[in-house]
CSV table of C-alpha atoms in Angstrom, one decimal:
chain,number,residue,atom,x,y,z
A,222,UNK,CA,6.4,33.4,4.2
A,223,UNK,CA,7.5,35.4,0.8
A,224,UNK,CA,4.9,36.0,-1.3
A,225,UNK,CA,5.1,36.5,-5.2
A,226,UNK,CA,7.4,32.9,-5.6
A,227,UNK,CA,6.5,30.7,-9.3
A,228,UNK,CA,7.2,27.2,-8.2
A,229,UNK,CA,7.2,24.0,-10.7
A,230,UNK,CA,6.4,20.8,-8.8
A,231,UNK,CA,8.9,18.3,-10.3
A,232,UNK,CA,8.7,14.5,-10.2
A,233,UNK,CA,11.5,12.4,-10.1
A,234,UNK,CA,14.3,12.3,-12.1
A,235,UNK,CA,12.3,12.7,-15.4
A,236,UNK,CA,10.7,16.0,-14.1
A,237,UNK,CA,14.1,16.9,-12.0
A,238,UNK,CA,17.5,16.6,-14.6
A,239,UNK,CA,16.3,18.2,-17.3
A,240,UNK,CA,15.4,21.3,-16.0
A,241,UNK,CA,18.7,21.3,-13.5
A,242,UNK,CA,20.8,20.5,-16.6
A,243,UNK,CA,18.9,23.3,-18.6
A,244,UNK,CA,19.5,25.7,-16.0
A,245,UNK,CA,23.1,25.0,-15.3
A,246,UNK,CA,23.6,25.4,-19.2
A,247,UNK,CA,22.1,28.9,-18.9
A,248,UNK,CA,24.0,30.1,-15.8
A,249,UNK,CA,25.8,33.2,-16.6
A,250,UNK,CA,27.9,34.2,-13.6
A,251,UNK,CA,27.7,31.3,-10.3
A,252,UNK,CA,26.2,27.7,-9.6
A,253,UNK,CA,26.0,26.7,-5.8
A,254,UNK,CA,25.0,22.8,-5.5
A,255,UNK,CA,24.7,20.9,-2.3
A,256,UNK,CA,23.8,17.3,-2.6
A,257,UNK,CA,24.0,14.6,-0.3
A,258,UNK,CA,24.9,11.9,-3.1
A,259,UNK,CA,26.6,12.7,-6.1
A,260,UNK,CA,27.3,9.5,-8.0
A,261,UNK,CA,29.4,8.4,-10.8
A,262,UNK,CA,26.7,6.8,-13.1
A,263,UNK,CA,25.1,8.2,-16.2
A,264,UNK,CA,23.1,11.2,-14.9
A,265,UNK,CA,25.7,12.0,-12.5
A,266,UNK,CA,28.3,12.4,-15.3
A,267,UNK,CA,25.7,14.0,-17.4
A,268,UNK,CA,25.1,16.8,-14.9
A,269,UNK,CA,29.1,17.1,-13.9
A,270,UNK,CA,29.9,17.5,-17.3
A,271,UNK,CA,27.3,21.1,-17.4
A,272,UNK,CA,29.3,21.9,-14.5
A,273,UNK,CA,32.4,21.9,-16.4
A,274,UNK,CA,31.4,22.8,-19.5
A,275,UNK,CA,29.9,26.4,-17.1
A,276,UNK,CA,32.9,26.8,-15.0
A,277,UNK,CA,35.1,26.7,-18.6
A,278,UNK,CA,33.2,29.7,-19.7
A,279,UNK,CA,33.7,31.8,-16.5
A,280,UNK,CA,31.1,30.9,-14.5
A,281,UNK,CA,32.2,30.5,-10.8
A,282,UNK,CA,30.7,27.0,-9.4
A,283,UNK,CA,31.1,25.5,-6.4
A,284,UNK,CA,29.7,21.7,-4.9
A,285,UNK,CA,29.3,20.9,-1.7
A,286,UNK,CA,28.9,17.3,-1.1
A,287,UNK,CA,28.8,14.7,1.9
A,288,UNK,CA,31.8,13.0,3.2
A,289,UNK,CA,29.5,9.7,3.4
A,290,UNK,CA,27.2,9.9,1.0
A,291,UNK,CA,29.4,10.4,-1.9
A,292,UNK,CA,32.7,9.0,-0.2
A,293,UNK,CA,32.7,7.0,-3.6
A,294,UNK,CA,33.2,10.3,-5.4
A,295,UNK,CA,35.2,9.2,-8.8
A,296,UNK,CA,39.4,10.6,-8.3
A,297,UNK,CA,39.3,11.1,-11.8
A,298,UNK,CA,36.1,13.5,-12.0
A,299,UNK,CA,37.2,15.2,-9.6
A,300,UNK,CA,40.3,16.3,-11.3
A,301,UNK,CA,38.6,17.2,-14.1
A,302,UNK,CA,36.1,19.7,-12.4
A,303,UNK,CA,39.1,21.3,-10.2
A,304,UNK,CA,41.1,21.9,-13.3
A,305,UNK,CA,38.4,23.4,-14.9
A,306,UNK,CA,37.8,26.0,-12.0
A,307,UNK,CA,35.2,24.4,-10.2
A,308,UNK,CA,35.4,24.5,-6.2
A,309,UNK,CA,34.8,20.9,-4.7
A,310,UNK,CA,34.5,20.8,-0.9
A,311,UNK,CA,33.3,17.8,0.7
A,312,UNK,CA,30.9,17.6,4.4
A,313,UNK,CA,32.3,16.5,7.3
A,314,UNK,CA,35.0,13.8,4.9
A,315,UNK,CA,35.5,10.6,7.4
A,316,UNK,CA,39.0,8.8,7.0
A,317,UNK,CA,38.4,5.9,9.2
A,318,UNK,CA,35.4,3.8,8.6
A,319,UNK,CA,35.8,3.0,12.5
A,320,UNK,CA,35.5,5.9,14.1
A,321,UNK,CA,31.9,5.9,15.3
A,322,UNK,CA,31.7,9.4,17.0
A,323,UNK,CA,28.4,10.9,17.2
A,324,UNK,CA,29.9,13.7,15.4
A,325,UNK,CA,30.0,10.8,12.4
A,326,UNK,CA,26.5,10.6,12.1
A,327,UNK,CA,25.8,14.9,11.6
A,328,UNK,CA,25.3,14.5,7.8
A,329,UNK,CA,24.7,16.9,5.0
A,330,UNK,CA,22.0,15.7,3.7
A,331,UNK,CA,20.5,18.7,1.8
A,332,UNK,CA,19.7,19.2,-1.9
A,333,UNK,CA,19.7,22.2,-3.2
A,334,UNK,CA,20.4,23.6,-6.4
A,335,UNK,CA,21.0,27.5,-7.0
A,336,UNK,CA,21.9,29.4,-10.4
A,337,UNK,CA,22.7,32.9,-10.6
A,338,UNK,CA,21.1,33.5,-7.3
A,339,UNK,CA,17.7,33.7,-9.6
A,340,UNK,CA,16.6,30.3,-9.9
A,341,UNK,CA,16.8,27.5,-7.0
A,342,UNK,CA,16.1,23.6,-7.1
A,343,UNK,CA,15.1,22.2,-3.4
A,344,UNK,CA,13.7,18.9,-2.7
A,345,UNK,CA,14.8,15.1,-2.2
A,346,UNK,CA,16.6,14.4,-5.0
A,347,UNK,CA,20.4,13.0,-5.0
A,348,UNK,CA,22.6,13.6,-8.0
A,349,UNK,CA,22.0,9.7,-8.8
A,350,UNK,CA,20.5,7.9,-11.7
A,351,UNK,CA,16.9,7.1,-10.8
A,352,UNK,CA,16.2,4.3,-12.8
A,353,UNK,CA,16.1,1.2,-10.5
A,354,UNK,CA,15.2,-2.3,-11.0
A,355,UNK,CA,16.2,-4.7,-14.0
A,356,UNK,CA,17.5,-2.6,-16.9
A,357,UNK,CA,16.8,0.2,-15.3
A,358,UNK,CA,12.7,0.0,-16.1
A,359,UNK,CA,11.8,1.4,-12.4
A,360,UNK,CA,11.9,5.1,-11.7
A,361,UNK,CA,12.6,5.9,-7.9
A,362,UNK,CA,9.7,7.8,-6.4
A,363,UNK,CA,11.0,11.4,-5.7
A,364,UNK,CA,9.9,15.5,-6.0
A,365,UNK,CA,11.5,18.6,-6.3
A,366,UNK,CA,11.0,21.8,-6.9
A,367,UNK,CA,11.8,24.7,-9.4
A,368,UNK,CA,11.6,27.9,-7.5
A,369,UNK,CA,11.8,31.6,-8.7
A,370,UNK,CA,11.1,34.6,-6.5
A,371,UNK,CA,11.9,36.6,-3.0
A,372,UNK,CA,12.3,33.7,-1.0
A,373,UNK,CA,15.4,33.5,-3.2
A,374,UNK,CA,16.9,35.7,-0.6
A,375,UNK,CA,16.5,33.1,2.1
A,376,UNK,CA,18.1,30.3,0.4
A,377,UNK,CA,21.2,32.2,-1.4
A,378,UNK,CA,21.9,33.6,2.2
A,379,UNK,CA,21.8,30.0,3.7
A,380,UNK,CA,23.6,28.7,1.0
A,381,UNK,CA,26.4,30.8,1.4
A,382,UNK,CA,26.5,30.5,5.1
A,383,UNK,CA,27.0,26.5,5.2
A,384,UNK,CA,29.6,27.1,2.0
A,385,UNK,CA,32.0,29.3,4.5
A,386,UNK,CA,31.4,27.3,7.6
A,387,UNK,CA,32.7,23.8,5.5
A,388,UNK,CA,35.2,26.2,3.8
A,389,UNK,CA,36.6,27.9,6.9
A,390,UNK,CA,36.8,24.1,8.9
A,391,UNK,CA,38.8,22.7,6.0
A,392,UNK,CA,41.2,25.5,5.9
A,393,UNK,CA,40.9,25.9,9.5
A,394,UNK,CA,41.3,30.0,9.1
A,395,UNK,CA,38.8,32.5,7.7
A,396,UNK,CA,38.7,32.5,4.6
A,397,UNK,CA,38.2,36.0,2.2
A,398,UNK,CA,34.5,36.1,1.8
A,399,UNK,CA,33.7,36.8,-2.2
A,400,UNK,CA,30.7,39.1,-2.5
A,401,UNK,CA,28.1,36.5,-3.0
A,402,UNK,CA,25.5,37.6,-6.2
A,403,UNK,CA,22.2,39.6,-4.6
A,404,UNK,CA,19.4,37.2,-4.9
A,405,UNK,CA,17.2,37.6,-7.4
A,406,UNK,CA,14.1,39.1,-5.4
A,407,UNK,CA,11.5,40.6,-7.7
A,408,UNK,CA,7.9,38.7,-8.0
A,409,UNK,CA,8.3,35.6,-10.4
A,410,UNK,CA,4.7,34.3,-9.8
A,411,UNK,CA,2.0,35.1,-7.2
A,412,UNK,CA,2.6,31.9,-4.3
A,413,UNK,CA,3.9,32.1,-0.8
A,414,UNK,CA,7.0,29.9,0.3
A,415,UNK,CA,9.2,29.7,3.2
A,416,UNK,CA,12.4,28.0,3.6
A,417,UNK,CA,13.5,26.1,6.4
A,418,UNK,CA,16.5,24.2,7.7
A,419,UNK,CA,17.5,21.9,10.2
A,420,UNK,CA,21.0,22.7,11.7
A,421,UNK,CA,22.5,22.2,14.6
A,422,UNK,CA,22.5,25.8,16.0
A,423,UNK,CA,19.5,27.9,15.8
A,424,UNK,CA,17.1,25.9,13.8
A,425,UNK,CA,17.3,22.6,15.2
A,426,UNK,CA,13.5,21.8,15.1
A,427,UNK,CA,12.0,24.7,12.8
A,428,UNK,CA,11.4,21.6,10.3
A,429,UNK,CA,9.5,19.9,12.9
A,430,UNK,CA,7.6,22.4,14.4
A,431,UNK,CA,6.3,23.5,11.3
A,432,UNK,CA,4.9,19.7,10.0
A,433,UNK,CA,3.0,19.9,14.2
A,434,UNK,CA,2.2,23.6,13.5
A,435,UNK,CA,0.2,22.5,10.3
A,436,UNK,CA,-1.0,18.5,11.9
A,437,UNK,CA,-2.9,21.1,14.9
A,438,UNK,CA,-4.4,23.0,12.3
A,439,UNK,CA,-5.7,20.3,9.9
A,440,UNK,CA,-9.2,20.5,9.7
A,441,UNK,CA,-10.0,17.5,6.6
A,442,UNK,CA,-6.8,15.7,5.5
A,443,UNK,CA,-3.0,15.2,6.6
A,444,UNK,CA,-1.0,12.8,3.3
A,445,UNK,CA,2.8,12.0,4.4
A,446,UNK,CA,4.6,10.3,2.3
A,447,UNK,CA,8.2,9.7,3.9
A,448,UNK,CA,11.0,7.1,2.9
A,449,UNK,CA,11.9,6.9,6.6
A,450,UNK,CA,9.3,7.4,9.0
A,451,UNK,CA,9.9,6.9,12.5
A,452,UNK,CA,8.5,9.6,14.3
A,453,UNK,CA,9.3,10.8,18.0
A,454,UNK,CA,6.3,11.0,20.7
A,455,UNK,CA,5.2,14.4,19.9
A,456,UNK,CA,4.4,13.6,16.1
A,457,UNK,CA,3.0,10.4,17.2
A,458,UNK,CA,0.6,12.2,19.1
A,459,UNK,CA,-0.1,15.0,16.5
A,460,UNK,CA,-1.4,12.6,13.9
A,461,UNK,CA,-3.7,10.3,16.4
A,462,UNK,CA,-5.2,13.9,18.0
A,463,UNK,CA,-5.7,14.8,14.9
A,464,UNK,CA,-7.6,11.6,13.2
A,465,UNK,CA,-9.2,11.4,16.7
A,466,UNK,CA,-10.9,14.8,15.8
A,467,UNK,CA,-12.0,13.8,12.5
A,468,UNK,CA,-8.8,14.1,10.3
A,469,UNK,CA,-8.5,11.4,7.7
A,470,UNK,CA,-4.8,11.1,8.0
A,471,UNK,CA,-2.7,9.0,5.3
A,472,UNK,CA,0.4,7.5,5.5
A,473,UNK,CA,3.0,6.9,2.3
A,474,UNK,CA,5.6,4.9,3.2
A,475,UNK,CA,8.7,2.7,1.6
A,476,UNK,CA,7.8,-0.6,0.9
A,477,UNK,CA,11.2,-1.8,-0.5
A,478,UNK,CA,14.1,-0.9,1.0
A,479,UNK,CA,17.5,-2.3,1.7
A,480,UNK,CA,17.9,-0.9,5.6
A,481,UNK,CA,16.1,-3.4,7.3
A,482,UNK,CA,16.2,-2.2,10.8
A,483,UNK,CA,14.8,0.9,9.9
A,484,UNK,CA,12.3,-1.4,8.1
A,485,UNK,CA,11.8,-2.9,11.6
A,486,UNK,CA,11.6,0.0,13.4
A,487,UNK,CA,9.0,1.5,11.4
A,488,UNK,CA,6.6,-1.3,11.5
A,489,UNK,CA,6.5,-1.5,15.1
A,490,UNK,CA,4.4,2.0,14.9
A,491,UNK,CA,2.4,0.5,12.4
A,492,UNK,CA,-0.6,-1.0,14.8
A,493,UNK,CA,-0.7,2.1,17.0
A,494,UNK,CA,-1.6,4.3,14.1
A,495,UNK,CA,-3.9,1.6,12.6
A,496,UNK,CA,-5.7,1.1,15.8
A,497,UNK,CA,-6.0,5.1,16.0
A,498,UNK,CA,-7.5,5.1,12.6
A,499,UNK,CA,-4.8,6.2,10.5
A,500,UNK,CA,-4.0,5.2,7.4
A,501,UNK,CA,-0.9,3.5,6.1
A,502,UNK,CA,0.0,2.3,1.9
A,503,UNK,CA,3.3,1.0,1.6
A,504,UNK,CA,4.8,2.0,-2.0
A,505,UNK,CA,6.1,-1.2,-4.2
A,506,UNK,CA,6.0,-0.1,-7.5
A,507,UNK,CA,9.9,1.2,-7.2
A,508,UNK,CA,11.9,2.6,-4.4
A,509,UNK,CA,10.4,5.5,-2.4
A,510,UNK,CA,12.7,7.9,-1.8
A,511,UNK,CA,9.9,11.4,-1.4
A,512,UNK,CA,9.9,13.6,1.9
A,513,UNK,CA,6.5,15.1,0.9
A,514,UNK,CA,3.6,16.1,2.5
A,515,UNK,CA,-0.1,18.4,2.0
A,516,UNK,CA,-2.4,19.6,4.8
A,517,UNK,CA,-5.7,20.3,3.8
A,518,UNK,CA,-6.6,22.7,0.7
A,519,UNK,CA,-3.2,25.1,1.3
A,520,UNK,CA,-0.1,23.5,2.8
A,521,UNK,CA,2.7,21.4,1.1
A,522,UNK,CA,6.3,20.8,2.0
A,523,UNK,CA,9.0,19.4,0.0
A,524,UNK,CA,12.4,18.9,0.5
A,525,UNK,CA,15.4,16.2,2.3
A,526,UNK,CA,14.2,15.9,6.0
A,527,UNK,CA,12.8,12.7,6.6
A,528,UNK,CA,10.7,11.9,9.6
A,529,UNK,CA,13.0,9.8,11.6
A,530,UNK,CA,16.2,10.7,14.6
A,531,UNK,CA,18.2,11.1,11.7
A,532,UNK,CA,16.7,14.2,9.7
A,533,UNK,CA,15.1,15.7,12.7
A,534,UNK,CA,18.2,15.5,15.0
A,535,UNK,CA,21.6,15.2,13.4
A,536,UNK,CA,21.2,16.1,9.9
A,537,UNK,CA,21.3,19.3,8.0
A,538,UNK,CA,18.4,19.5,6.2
A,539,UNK,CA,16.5,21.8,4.1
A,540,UNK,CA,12.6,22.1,2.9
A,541,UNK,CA,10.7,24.5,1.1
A,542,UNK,CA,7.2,25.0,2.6
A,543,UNK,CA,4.6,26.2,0.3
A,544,UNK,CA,0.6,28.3,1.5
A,545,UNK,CA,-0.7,28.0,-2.1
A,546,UNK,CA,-4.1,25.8,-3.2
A,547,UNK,CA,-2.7,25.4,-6.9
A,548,UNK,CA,0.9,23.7,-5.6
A,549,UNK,CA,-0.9,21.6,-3.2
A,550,UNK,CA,-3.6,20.1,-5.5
A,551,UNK,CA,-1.0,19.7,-7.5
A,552,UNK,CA,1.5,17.2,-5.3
A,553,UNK,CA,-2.2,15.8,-3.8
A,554,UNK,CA,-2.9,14.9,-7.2
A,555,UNK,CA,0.9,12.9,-8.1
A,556,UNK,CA,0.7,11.6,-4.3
A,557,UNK,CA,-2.8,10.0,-5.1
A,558,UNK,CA,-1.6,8.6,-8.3
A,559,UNK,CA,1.2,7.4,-7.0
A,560,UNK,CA,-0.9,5.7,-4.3
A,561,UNK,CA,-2.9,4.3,-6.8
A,562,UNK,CA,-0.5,2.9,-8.6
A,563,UNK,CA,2.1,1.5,-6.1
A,564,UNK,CA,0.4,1.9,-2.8
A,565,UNK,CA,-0.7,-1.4,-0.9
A,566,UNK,CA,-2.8,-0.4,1.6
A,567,UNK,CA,-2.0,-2.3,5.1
A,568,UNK,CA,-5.2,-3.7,7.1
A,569,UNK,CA,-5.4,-3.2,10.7
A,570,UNK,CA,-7.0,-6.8,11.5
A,571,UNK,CA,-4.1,-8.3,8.7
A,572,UNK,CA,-1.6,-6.6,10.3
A,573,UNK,CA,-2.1,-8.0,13.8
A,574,UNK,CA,-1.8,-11.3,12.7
A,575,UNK,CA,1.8,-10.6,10.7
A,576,UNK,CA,4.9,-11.7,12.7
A,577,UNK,CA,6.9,-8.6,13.7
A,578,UNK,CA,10.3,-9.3,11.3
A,579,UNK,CA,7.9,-9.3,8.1
């Protein structure tokens, strides 16, 4: 944990694009963005062209991307950032659609956001328009964060790390390491915040283990609010233990979605944790796409990992974790809203008498 961190809590892509946009516009010397989707609609062309426009006037920029998610990357954009300096790398890029290697499904799935090694964006947010639904009058449900402070020096340094190891695979030689920018470390605010990844090295659960660290320690309330929950045993068993002591536990999950097996998949947990007294609102007002959570009166997380195989096993992930009462009243407060004004809750005695492909 890094104390001395301001953090803005941002919702969506309302809260989310203009700040990003503002803050590339003000970047004087480097932009690092990592983003699993980066699509060719009206925000993603939006935010491209700031990239442009800062790499024109000397600022050194560089986008990492996934070879999956944004395999429908635009030819013609991407000229147009390369010849204006930018340096475009893309995540693990897949040429056959066939090959079904395990090695296949080891996404990037991060998003994050850093400008001038001072200012970082982390949370769940693609570079995609959010505005779903006819003409666009649906807002997908996301969060993000705005982050200043020390724990800068954690996420420049990770960051740079993934940028090499994509960089020296692609080249397949070492390439010269630039002196990356020293993070901007002085105190920006006064709340503690650690950053976490999930890779396939050395931090292959720290994600996890810090969502069962803070489920054993709950003492009043546990809200999740996940666009792909499928959770292994262990978390299973974290969240009954912990409603069986007294824990009013809350589930957030997607309610429309286009991956039906995962749908599937998802529901068949859905009368053990009712039976166990947990509860569980499905999200209908638009498509869910948060990876959010708060733990009683002083833990929050945001960020890409998802509770399912996926994010906790293959993916490279990232989250911010956050020990401050302000933040997490704050994201309580949106996730309760949001509940409120989307959420249908499901009953356990309805549920049991659902067929199991609804």
């Amino acid at each position: 944990m890094h104390a001395g961190n301001r953090l803005i809590l941002l919702e969506s892509g309302a809260g989310y694009f203009p700040a990003l946009v503002e803050a590339i516009g003000m970047a004087r010397r480097e932009i690092h963005m990592e983003s699993y989707i980066f699509e060719m609609d009206a925000v993603g062309l939006r935010v491209a062209q700031a990239l442009i426009d800062a790499a024109r006037r000397g600022v050194r920029v560089r986008i990492l991307v996934d070879g999956i998610g944004s395999r429908d990357f635009a030819d013609e954009l991407r000229e147009r950032m390369v010849e204006s300096g930018i340096a475009l790398l893309f995540y693990r890029p897949e040429l056959s659609p066939w090959r079904l290697k395990r090695a296949r499904l080891r996404r990037m799935h991060r998003k994050i956001v850093v400008v001038d090694a001072c200012i970082a964006f982390i949370g769940g947010i693609n570079i995609v328009d959010d505005r779903t639904g006819q003409e666009g009058a649906e807002i997908r449900y996301d969060y993000a964060v705005r982050i200043e402070g020390p724990v800068l020096a954690d996420i420049c340094a990770a960051v740079g790390r993934l940028w090499l190891l994509v960089r020296w695979s692609r080249l397949r030689r070492r390439p010269h390491a630039q002196r990356p920018l020293p993070a901007c470390v002085a105190e920006a605010g006064e709340q503690r915040a650690a950053f976490l990844v999930r890779d396939t090295l050395r931090h292959r659960d720290d994600i996890e283990k810090s969502y069962l660290a803070a489920i054993a320690e709950a003492r009043r309330e546990i809200i999740i609010a996940n666009a792909y929950f499928l959770p292994g045993r262990r978390f299973r068993k974290a969240l009954t233990d912990a409603a069986a002591r007294g824990v009013r536990v809350v589930l957030l999950l997607q309610g429309r979605t286009d991956h039906r097996l995962v749908r599937w998949a998802s529901h068949a947990l859905y009368g053990h944790f009712l039976t166990h007294g947990i509860e569980i609102y499905e999200y209908h007002a638009s498509e869910m796409h948060a990876k959010v959570a708060v733990i009683d009166d002083d833990w929050a997380t945001v960020g890409s990992s998802n509770i399912d195989p996926f994010s906790l096993m293959l993916a490279r992930e990232a989250n911010l974790i956050v020990r401050d009462g302000g933040f997490t009243r704050e994201l309580r407060e949106s996730l309760a809203r949001g509940i409120g004004q989307g959420g249908v809750a499901i009953r356990a005695h309805a549920w049991a008498g659902l067929p199991w492909q609804v």
